[in-house]
GROMACS .gro file of C-alpha atoms in nm:
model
  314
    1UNK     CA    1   0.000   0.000   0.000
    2UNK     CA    2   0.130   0.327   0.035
    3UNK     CA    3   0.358   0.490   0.219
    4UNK     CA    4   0.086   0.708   0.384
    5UNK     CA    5  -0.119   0.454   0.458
    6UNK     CA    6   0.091   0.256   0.607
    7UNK     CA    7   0.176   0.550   0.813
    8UNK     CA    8  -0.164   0.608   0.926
    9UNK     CA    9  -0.188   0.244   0.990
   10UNK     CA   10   0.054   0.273   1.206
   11UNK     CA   11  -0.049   0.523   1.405
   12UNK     CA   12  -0.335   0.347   1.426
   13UNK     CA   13  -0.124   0.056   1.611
   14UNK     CA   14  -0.112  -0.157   1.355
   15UNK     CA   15   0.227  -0.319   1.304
   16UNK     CA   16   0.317  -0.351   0.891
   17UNK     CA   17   0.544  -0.561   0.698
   18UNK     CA   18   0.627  -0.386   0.303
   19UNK     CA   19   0.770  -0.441   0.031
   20UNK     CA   20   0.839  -0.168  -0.283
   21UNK     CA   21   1.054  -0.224  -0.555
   22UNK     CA   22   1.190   0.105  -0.447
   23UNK     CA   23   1.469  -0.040  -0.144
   24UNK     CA   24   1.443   0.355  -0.025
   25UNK     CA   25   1.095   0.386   0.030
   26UNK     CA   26   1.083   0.030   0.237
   27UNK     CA   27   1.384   0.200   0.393
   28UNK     CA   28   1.241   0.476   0.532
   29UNK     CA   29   0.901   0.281   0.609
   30UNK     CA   30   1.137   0.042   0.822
   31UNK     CA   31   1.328   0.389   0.992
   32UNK     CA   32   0.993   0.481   1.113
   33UNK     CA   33   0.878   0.161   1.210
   34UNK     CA   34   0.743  -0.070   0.977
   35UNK     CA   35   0.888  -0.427   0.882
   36UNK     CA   36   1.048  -0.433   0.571
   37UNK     CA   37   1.089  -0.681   0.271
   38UNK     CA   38   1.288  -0.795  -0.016
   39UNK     CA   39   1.045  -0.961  -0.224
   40UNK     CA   40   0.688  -1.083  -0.205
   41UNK     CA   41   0.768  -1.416  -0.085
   42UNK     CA   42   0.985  -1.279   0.180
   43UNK     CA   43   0.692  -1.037   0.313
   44UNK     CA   44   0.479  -1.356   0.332
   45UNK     CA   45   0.713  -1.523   0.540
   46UNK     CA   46   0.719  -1.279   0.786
   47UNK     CA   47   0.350  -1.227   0.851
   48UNK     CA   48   0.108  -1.411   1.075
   49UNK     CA   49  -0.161  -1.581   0.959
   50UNK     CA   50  -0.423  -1.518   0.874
   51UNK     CA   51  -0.230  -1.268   0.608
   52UNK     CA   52  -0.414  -0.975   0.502
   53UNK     CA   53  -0.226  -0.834   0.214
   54UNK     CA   54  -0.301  -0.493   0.072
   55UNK     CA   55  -0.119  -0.430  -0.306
   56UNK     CA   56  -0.134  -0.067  -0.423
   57UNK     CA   57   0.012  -0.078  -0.746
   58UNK     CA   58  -0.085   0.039  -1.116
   59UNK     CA   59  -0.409  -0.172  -1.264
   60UNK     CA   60  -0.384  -0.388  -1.513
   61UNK     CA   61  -0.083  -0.571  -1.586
   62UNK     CA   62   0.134  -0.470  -1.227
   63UNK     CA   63  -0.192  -0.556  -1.039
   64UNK     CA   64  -0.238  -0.880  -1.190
   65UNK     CA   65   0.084  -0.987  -1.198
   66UNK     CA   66   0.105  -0.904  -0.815
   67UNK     CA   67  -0.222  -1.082  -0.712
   68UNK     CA   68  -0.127  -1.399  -0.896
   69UNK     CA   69   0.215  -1.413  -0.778
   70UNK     CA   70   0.058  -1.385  -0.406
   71UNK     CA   71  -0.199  -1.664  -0.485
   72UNK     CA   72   0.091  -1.890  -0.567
   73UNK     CA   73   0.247  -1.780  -0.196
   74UNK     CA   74  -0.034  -1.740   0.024
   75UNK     CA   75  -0.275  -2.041   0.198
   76UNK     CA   76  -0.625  -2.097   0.266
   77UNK     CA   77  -0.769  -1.849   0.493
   78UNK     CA   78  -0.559  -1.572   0.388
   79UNK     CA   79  -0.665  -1.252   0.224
   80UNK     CA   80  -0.559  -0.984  -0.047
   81UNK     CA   81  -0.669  -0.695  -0.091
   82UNK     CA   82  -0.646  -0.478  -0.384
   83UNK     CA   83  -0.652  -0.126  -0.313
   84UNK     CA   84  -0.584   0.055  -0.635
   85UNK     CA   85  -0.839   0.147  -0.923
   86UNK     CA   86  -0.862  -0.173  -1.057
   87UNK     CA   87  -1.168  -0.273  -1.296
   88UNK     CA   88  -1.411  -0.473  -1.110
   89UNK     CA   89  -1.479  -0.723  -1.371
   90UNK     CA   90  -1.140  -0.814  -1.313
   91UNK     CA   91  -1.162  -0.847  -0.975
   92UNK     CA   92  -1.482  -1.050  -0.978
   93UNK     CA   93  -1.224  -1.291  -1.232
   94UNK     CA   94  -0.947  -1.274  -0.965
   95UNK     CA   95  -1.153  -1.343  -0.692
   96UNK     CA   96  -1.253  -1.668  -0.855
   97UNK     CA   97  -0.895  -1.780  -0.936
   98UNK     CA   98  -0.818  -1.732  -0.554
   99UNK     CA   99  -1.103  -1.897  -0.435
  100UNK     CA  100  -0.989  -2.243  -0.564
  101UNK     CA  101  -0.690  -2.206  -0.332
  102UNK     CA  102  -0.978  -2.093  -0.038
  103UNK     CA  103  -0.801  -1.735  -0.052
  104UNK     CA  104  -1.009  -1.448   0.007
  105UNK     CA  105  -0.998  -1.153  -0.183
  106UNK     CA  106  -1.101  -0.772  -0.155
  107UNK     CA  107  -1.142  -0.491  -0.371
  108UNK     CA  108  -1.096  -0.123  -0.202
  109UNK     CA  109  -1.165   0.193  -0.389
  110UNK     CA  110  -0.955   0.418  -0.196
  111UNK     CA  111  -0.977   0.799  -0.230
  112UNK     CA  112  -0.813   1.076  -0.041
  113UNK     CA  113  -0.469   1.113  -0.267
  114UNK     CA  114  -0.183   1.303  -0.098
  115UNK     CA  115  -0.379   1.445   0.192
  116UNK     CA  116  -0.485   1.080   0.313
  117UNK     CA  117  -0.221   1.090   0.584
  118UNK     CA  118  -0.431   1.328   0.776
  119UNK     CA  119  -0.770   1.317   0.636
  120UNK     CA  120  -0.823   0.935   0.641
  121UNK     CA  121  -0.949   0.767   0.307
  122UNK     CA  122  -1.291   0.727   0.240
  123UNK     CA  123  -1.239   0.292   0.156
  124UNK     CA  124  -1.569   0.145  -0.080
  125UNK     CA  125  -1.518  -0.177  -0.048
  126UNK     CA  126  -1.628  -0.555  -0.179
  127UNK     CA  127  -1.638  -0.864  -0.072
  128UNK     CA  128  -1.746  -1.191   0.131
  129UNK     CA  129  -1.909  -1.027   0.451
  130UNK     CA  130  -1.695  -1.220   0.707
  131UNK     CA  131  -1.378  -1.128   0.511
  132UNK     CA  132  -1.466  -0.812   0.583
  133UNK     CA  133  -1.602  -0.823   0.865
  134UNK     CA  134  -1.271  -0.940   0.972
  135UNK     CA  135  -1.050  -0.632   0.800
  136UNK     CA  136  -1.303  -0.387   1.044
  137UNK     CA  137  -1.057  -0.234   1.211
  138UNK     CA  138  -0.807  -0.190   0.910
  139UNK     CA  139  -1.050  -0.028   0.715
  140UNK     CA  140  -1.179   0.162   1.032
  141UNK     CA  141  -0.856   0.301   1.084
  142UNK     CA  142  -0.745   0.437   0.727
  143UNK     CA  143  -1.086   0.563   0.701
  144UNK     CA  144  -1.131   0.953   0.821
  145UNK     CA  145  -1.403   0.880   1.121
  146UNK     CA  146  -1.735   1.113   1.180
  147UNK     CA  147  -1.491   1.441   1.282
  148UNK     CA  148  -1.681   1.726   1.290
  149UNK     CA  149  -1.940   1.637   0.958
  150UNK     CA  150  -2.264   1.709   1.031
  151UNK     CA  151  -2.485   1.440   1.061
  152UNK     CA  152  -2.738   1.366   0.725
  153UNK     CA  153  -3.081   1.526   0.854
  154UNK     CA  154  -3.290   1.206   0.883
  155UNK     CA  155  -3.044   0.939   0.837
  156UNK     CA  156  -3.115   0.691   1.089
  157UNK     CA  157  -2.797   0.551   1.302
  158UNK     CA  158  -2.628   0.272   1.217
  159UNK     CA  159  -2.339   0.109   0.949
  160UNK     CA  160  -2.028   0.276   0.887
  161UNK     CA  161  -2.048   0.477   0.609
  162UNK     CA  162  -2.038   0.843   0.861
  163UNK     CA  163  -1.695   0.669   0.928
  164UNK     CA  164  -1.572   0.693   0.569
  165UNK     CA  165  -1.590   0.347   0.473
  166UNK     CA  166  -1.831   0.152   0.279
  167UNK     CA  167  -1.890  -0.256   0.252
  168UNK     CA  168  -2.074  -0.184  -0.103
  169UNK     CA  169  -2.140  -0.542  -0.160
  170UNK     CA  170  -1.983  -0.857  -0.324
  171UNK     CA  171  -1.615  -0.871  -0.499
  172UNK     CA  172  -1.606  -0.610  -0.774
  173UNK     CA  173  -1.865  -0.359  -0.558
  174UNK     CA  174  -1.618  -0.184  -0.430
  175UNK     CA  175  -1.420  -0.102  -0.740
  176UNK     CA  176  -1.730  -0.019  -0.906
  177UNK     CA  177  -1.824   0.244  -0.698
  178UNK     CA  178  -1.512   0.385  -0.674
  179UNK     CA  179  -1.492   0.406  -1.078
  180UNK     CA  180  -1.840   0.545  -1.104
  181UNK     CA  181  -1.677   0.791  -0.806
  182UNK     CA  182  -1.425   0.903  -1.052
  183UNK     CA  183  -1.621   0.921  -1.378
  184UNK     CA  184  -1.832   1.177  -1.192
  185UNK     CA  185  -1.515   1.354  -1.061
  186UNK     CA  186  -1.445   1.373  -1.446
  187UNK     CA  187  -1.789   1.566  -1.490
  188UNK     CA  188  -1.709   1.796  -1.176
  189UNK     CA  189  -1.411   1.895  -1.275
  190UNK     CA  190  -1.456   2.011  -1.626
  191UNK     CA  191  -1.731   2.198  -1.546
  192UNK     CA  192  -1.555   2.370  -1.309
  193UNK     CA  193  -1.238   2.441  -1.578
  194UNK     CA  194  -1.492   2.518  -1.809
  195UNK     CA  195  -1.649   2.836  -1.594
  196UNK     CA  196  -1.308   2.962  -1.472
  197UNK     CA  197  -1.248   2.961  -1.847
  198UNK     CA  198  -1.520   3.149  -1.911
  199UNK     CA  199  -1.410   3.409  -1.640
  200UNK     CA  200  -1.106   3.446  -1.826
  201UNK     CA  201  -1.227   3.494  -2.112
  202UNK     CA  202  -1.458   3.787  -2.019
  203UNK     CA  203  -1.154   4.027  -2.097
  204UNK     CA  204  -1.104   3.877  -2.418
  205UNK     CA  205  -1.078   4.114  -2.709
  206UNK     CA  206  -1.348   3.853  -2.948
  207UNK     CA  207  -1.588   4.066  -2.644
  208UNK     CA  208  -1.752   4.384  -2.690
  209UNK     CA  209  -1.519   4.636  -2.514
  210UNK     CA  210  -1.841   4.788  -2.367
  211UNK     CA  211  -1.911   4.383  -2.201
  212UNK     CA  212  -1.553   4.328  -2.112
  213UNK     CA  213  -1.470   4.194  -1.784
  214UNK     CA  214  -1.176   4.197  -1.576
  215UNK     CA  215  -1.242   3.923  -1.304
  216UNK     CA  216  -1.035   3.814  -1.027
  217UNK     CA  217  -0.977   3.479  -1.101
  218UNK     CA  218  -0.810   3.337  -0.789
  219UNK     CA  219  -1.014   3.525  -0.571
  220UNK     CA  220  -1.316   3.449  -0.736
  221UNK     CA  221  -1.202   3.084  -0.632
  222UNK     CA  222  -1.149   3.212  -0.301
  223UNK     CA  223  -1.487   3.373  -0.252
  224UNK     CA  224  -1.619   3.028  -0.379
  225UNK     CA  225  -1.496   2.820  -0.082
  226UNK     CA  226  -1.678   3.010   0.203
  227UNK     CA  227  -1.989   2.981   0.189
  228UNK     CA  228  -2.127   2.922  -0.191
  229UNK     CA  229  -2.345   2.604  -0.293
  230UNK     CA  230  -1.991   2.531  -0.508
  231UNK     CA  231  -1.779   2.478  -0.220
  232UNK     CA  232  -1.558   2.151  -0.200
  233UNK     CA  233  -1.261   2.010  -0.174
  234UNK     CA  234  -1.209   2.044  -0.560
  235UNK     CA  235  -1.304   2.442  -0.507
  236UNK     CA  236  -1.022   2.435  -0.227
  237UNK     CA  237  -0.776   2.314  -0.459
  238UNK     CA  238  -0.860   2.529  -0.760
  239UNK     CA  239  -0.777   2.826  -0.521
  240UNK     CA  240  -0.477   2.681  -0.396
  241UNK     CA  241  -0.330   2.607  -0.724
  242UNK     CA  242  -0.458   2.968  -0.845
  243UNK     CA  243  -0.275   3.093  -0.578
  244UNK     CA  244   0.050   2.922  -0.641
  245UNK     CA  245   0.044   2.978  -0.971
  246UNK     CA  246  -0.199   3.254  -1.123
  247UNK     CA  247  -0.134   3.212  -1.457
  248UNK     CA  248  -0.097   2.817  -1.460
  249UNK     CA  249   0.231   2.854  -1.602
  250UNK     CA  250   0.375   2.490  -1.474
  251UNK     CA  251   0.109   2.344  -1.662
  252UNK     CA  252   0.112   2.202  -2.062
  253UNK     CA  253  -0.330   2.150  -2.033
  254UNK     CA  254  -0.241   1.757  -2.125
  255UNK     CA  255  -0.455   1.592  -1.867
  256UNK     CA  256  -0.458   1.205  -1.824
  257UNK     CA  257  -0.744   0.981  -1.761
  258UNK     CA  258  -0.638   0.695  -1.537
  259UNK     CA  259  -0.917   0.426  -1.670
  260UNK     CA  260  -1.237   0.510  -1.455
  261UNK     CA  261  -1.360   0.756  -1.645
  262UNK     CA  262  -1.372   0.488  -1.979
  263UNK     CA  263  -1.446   0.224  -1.770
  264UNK     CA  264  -1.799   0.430  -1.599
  265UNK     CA  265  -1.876   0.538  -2.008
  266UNK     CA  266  -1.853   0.154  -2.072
  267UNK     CA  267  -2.075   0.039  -1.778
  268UNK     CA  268  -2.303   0.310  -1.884
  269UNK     CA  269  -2.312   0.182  -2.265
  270UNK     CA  270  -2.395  -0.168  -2.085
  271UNK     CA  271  -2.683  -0.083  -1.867
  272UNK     CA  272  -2.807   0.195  -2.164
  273UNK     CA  273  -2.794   0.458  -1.907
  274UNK     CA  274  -2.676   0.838  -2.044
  275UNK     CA  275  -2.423   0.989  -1.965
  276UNK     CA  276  -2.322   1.267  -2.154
  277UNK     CA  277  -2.141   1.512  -1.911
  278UNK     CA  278  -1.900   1.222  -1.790
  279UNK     CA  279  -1.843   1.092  -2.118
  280UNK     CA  280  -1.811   1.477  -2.255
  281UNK     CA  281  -1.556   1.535  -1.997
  282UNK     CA  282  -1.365   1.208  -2.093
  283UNK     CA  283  -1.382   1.282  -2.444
  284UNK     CA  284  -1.216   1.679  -2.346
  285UNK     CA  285  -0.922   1.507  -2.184
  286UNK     CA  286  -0.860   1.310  -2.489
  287UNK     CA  287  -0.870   1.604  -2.675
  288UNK     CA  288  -0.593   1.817  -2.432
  289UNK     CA  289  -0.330   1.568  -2.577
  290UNK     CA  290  -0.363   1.577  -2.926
  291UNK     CA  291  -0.249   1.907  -3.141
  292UNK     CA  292  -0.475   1.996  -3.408
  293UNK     CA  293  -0.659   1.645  -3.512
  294UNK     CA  294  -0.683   1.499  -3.854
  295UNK     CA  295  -1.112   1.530  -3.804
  296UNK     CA  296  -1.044   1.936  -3.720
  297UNK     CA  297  -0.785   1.963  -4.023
  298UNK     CA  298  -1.132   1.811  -4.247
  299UNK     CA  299  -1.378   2.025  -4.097
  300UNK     CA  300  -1.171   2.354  -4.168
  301UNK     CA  301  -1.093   2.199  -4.505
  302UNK     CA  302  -1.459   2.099  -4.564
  303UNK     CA  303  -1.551   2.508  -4.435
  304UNK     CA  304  -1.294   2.620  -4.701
  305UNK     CA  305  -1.458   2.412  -4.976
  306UNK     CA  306  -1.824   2.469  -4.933
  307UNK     CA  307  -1.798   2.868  -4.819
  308UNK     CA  308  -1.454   3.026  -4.874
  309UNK     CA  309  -1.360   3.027  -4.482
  310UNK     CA  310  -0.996   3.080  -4.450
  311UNK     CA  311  -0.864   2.971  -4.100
  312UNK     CA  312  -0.787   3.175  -3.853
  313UNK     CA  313  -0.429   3.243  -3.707
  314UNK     CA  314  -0.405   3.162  -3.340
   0.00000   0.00000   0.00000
């Protein structure tokens, strides 16, 4: 897992055994008081049973390479747990290939990035209901706890999920919440590029000089964290990268998708359910990586043919 959690696992007193391929991160894991290992088969050697192995590595290939490798080493009654953004329809095949060997396994979605140290991780998880009933207090402790959240005006007490953690339901639940979690992060996030871009764009010269606009961006993102109907913990990092870096200098605008956003547009194909703002948003970040495409180069070319247009210089 990483090197956060296994912090806050620790502080939760919950003694870890690691392994990285990096020897300095185990190192500095074992300086502050973890157990470290060489290799996989070494970490399983030094654990108790019943294991409970958490992997936290890339999905796809790294994650299935890992898991197999640890069904070959672990024994009945033991458990692993995947806790990166795998796709559940892989776990739900994993699970099955453990199973034979009567070794449990667990899918946690796991959000809270960088600031998980201190604000716990909100953990969906799937699986066999004794399993994890079992894992409780692991999950329990990465998880943020009630704090200072206001309670949900009629929600009766019970479960865990005002602790920050979530059994969602059978192998693969987990995973698929957590991807749905992230297609609609997709969707959140654009729209909120999209209206700061609009801000921006208020001074533009294409504008009437009597509409122009100056508006103050980064406080504008400022203003929108106390207070507004927009604030959130994406609206708290707009304004802190705003105010870091006004005019976004450090950035190129090529933004990633890490595979939950496709996989939520598939699932949504499946079930025939629309989706257009997460698979808009999706499509966008496609777009950020490419330079002019071949279908824009056609549709200028096809404006030239039909009308004349002659493009205009950027």
């Amino acid at each position: 897992m990483g090197a956060n959690m296994v912090r806050r696992l620790q502080r939760g007193g919950h003694q870890c055994v690691v392994y990285d391929r990096s020897p300095d991160a185990v190192k500095t894991l074992v300086g502050e008081g973890a157990t470290g290992s060489d290799s996989l088969r070494t970490l399983v050697s030094q654990m108790a049973r019943p294991r409970h192995v958490w992997v936290m590595v890339p999905a796809g290939g790294p994650t299935e390479s890992t898991v197999m490798e640890l069904g070959e080493l672990l024994e009945a009654g033991d458990t692993v747990i995947d806790g990166g953004n795998s796709m559940f329809k892989d776990d739900i095949r994993r699970a099955k290939a453990l199973a034979a060997k009567q070794i449990n396994y667990v899918d946690a979605g796991t959000s809270g990035g960088v600031y998980g140290l201190d604000r716990g991780y909100c953990l969906m998880v799937g699986g066999e209901p004794t399993t994890i009933a079992r894992l409780d207090p692991i999950f329990k402790t990465l998880a943020p706890g009630r704090g200072d959240v206001e309670r949900t005006p009629g929600r009766a007490e019970g479960g865990t999920a005002e602790d920050g953690y979530l059994h969602c339901g059978s192998v693969g639940a987990g995973h698929f919440v957590k991807m749905v979690h992230n297609g609609i992060e997709y969707g959140i996030m654009q729209a909120i590029a999209e209206g700061f871009d609009i801000m921006k764009g208020a001074a533009n010269p294409t504008v009437a000089e009597e509409h122009r606009l100056t508006i103050p961006i980064t406080d504008v993102a400022e203003v929108w964290r106390r207070g507004s109907v927009l604030s959130s913990w994406l609206i708290d990092l707009t304004a802190k990268a705003l105010a870091e870096d006004p005019k976004l200098e450090k950035f190129s605008g090529s933004v990633a998708d890490s595979g939950e956003g496709r996989w939520t547009v598939n699932a949504a194909v499946e079930e025939a359910v629309p989706a257009p703002t997460i698979t808009a948003a999706l499509f966008t970040r496609f777009r950020s990586r490419m330079d002019a495409s071949y279908a824009e180069k056609l549709l200028s070319a096809m404006r030239f043919q039909f009308g004349g247009h002659v493009e205009q210089k950027k």
